[in-house]
């Protein structure tokens, strides 16, 4: 890419284009990106910054919180609460919604985030990230948890930032997917890919194979067929890649294709899945669809799900379209 386009310039140009993002949404995205820069710097310090390891606390889902989960959560709240573009926030790490305090002006947007996805990879220096999703607050006085319970197809912006060998921010405002790489010397995100596309076919899958014995029949069938390679019904070999941070696995899929599976399984049958609909599945599903891929629960398009509660979990299959459609077909046939 010859001319360097910063995230700021990209967003200003998106704002100028008719029907694209309003000024308040542009501001919001810039603030989220700034918060991601701070989180990236903190992650980079690692043991030197005293930020590794766990706290004594658990989040609402009963998971032990890492120090960085809490730090990233605070960074995102502090950065976003005063700008006047938000009405409230919700986070995987907080029980209820966080309403913008009265001392600040209230905006029309709702921000949701998983402040640090892939927590179990923090201490071992493997890629982790921040995932975010933006909705418009429905009309009416005040803000209620209910206002967040909108299907994913109503998102107005979604993205993530991966803290890996490079820090990359990937974003959609409903007009394709763009990727920005953090230039540390300059301190700004620079556009490094536009119109990212997920190829419809792939020979790579991402799943936690240790759960195989707990899967449902359609998932077992799909993976069994992949594993049979050239001599099986698929007639081709498959490779497996599993980082174990959804944000990094999805980033690979957006970059070169593949399919990601985190299905419902029999370990805790009453739970619809492990991943969270509002903070993980919806933003990733929209990004993947915007890049020409597909995202399904196996039975339904993820973006059409009506959330029943803030911390709802869901079964997730996303990535290369033909593979996701095949998995959905196997669910239909089961
Ligand atoms: P983590 O528990 O490390 O935070 O949703 C969280 C997540 O990571 C995803 O990023 C990842 O895909 C998945 O859980 C991995 O979970 P398991 O190791 O339990 O399979």
PDB file of N, CA and C and ligand atoms in Angstrom, residues 117-121 208 211 242 244-246 260 262 274-276 280, ligand 1:
ATOM      1  N   UNK A 117     -10.078 -11.378  25.396  1.00  0.00           N
ATOM      2  CA  UNK A 117     -10.464 -12.724  24.989  1.00  0.00           C
ATOM      3  C   UNK A 117      -9.231 -13.622  24.946  1.00  0.00           C
ATOM      4  N   UNK A 118      -9.416 -14.865  25.387  1.00  0.00           N
ATOM      5  CA  UNK A 118      -8.302 -15.825  25.392  1.00  0.00           C
ATOM      6  C   UNK A 118      -7.500 -15.738  26.671  1.00  0.00           C
ATOM      7  N   UNK A 119      -8.217 -15.459  27.761  1.00  0.00           N
ATOM      8  CA  UNK A 119      -7.553 -15.229  29.061  1.00  0.00           C
ATOM      9  C   UNK A 119      -6.542 -16.310  29.420  1.00  0.00           C
ATOM     10  N   UNK A 120      -6.853 -17.561  29.058  1.00  0.00           N
ATOM     11  CA  UNK A 120      -5.940 -18.639  29.472  1.00  0.00           C
ATOM     12  C   UNK A 120      -4.618 -18.593  28.706  1.00  0.00           C
ATOM     13  N   UNK A 121      -4.535 -17.735  27.696  1.00  0.00           N
ATOM     14  CA  UNK A 121      -3.272 -17.593  26.949  1.00  0.00           C
ATOM     15  C   UNK A 121      -2.441 -16.385  27.393  1.00  0.00           C
ATOM     16  N   UNK A 208     -11.502 -27.417  19.570  1.00  0.00           N
ATOM     17  CA  UNK A 208     -10.819 -28.039  20.705  1.00  0.00           C
ATOM     18  C   UNK A 208     -11.111 -29.539  20.666  1.00  0.00           C
ATOM     19  N   UNK A 211     -12.504 -32.145  23.334  1.00  0.00           N
ATOM     20  CA  UNK A 211     -13.929 -32.280  23.689  1.00  0.00           C
ATOM     21  C   UNK A 211     -14.677 -33.256  22.780  1.00  0.00           C
ATOM     22  N   UNK A 242      -5.414 -24.521  16.144  1.00  0.00           N
ATOM     23  CA  UNK A 242      -6.226 -24.147  17.310  1.00  0.00           C
ATOM     24  C   UNK A 242      -5.346 -23.341  18.243  1.00  0.00           C
ATOM     25  N   UNK A 244      -6.703 -21.305  20.596  1.00  0.00           N
ATOM     26  CA  UNK A 244      -7.362 -21.354  21.897  1.00  0.00           C
ATOM     27  C   UNK A 244      -7.762 -19.971  22.389  1.00  0.00           C
ATOM     28  N   UNK A 245      -7.473 -18.932  21.575  1.00  0.00           N
ATOM     29  CA  UNK A 245      -8.053 -17.599  21.807  1.00  0.00           C
ATOM     30  C   UNK A 245      -8.959 -17.387  20.601  1.00  0.00           C
ATOM     31  N   UNK A 246     -10.259 -17.248  20.826  1.00  0.00           N
ATOM     32  CA  UNK A 246     -11.162 -17.111  19.691  1.00  0.00           C
ATOM     33  C   UNK A 246     -10.720 -15.985  18.761  1.00  0.00           C
ATOM     34  N   UNK A 260     -14.209 -22.327  12.186  1.00  0.00           N
ATOM     35  CA  UNK A 260     -14.052 -22.349  13.649  1.00  0.00           C
ATOM     36  C   UNK A 260     -15.291 -22.994  14.244  1.00  0.00           C
ATOM     37  N   UNK A 262     -17.071 -23.961  17.967  1.00  0.00           N
ATOM     38  CA  UNK A 262     -17.183 -24.168  19.414  1.00  0.00           C
ATOM     39  C   UNK A 262     -18.619 -24.581  19.695  1.00  0.00           C
ATOM     40  N   UNK A 274     -20.235 -22.586  24.924  1.00  0.00           N
ATOM     41  CA  UNK A 274     -19.304 -21.925  25.849  1.00  0.00           C
ATOM     42  C   UNK A 274     -19.217 -20.424  25.584  1.00  0.00           C
ATOM     43  N   UNK A 275     -19.248 -20.060  24.305  1.00  0.00           N
ATOM     44  CA  UNK A 275     -18.953 -18.664  23.951  1.00  0.00           C
ATOM     45  C   UNK A 275     -20.161 -17.761  24.177  1.00  0.00           C
ATOM     46  N   UNK A 276     -19.866 -16.501  24.412  1.00  0.00           N
ATOM     47  CA  UNK A 276     -20.911 -15.537  24.726  1.00  0.00           C
ATOM     48  C   UNK A 276     -21.452 -14.893  23.448  1.00  0.00           C
ATOM     49  N   UNK A 280     -18.877 -12.095  21.969  1.00  0.00           N
ATOM     50  CA  UNK A 280     -17.974 -12.863  21.101  1.00  0.00           C
ATOM     51  C   UNK A 280     -18.660 -13.247  19.789  1.00  0.00           C
TER      52      UNK A 280
HETATM   53  P1  LIG B   1     -10.557 -18.330  27.330  1.00  0.00           P
HETATM   54  O1  LIG B   1     -11.412 -19.315  28.066  1.00  0.00           O
HETATM   55  O2  LIG B   1      -9.095 -18.608  27.403  1.00  0.00           O
HETATM   56  O3  LIG B   1     -10.891 -16.888  27.653  1.00  0.00           O
HETATM   57  O4  LIG B   1     -14.298 -17.434  25.406  1.00  0.00           O
HETATM   58  C1  LIG B   1     -13.122 -17.647  25.924  1.00  0.00           C
HETATM   59  C2  LIG B   1     -12.171 -18.610  25.215  1.00  0.00           C
HETATM   60  O5  LIG B   1     -10.912 -18.479  25.766  1.00  0.00           O
HETATM   61  C3  LIG B   1     -12.054 -18.405  23.697  1.00  0.00           C
HETATM   62  O6  LIG B   1     -11.250 -17.329  23.369  1.00  0.00           O
HETATM   63  C4  LIG B   1     -11.508 -19.732  23.237  1.00  0.00           C
HETATM   64  O7  LIG B   1     -11.837 -20.035  21.900  1.00  0.00           O
HETATM   65  C5  LIG B   1     -12.162 -20.699  24.193  1.00  0.00           C
HETATM   66  O8  LIG B   1     -12.591 -19.960  25.328  1.00  0.00           O
HETATM   67  C6  LIG B   1     -11.239 -21.801  24.618  1.00  0.00           C
HETATM   68  O9  LIG B   1     -11.828 -22.548  25.614  1.00  0.00           O
HETATM   69  P2  LIG B   1     -11.408 -24.044  26.010  1.00  0.00           P
HETATM   70  O10 LIG B   1      -9.937 -24.052  26.248  1.00  0.00           O
HETATM   71  O11 LIG B   1     -12.219 -24.302  27.227  1.00  0.00           O
HETATM   72  O12 LIG B   1     -11.810 -24.912  24.878  1.00  0.00           O
END
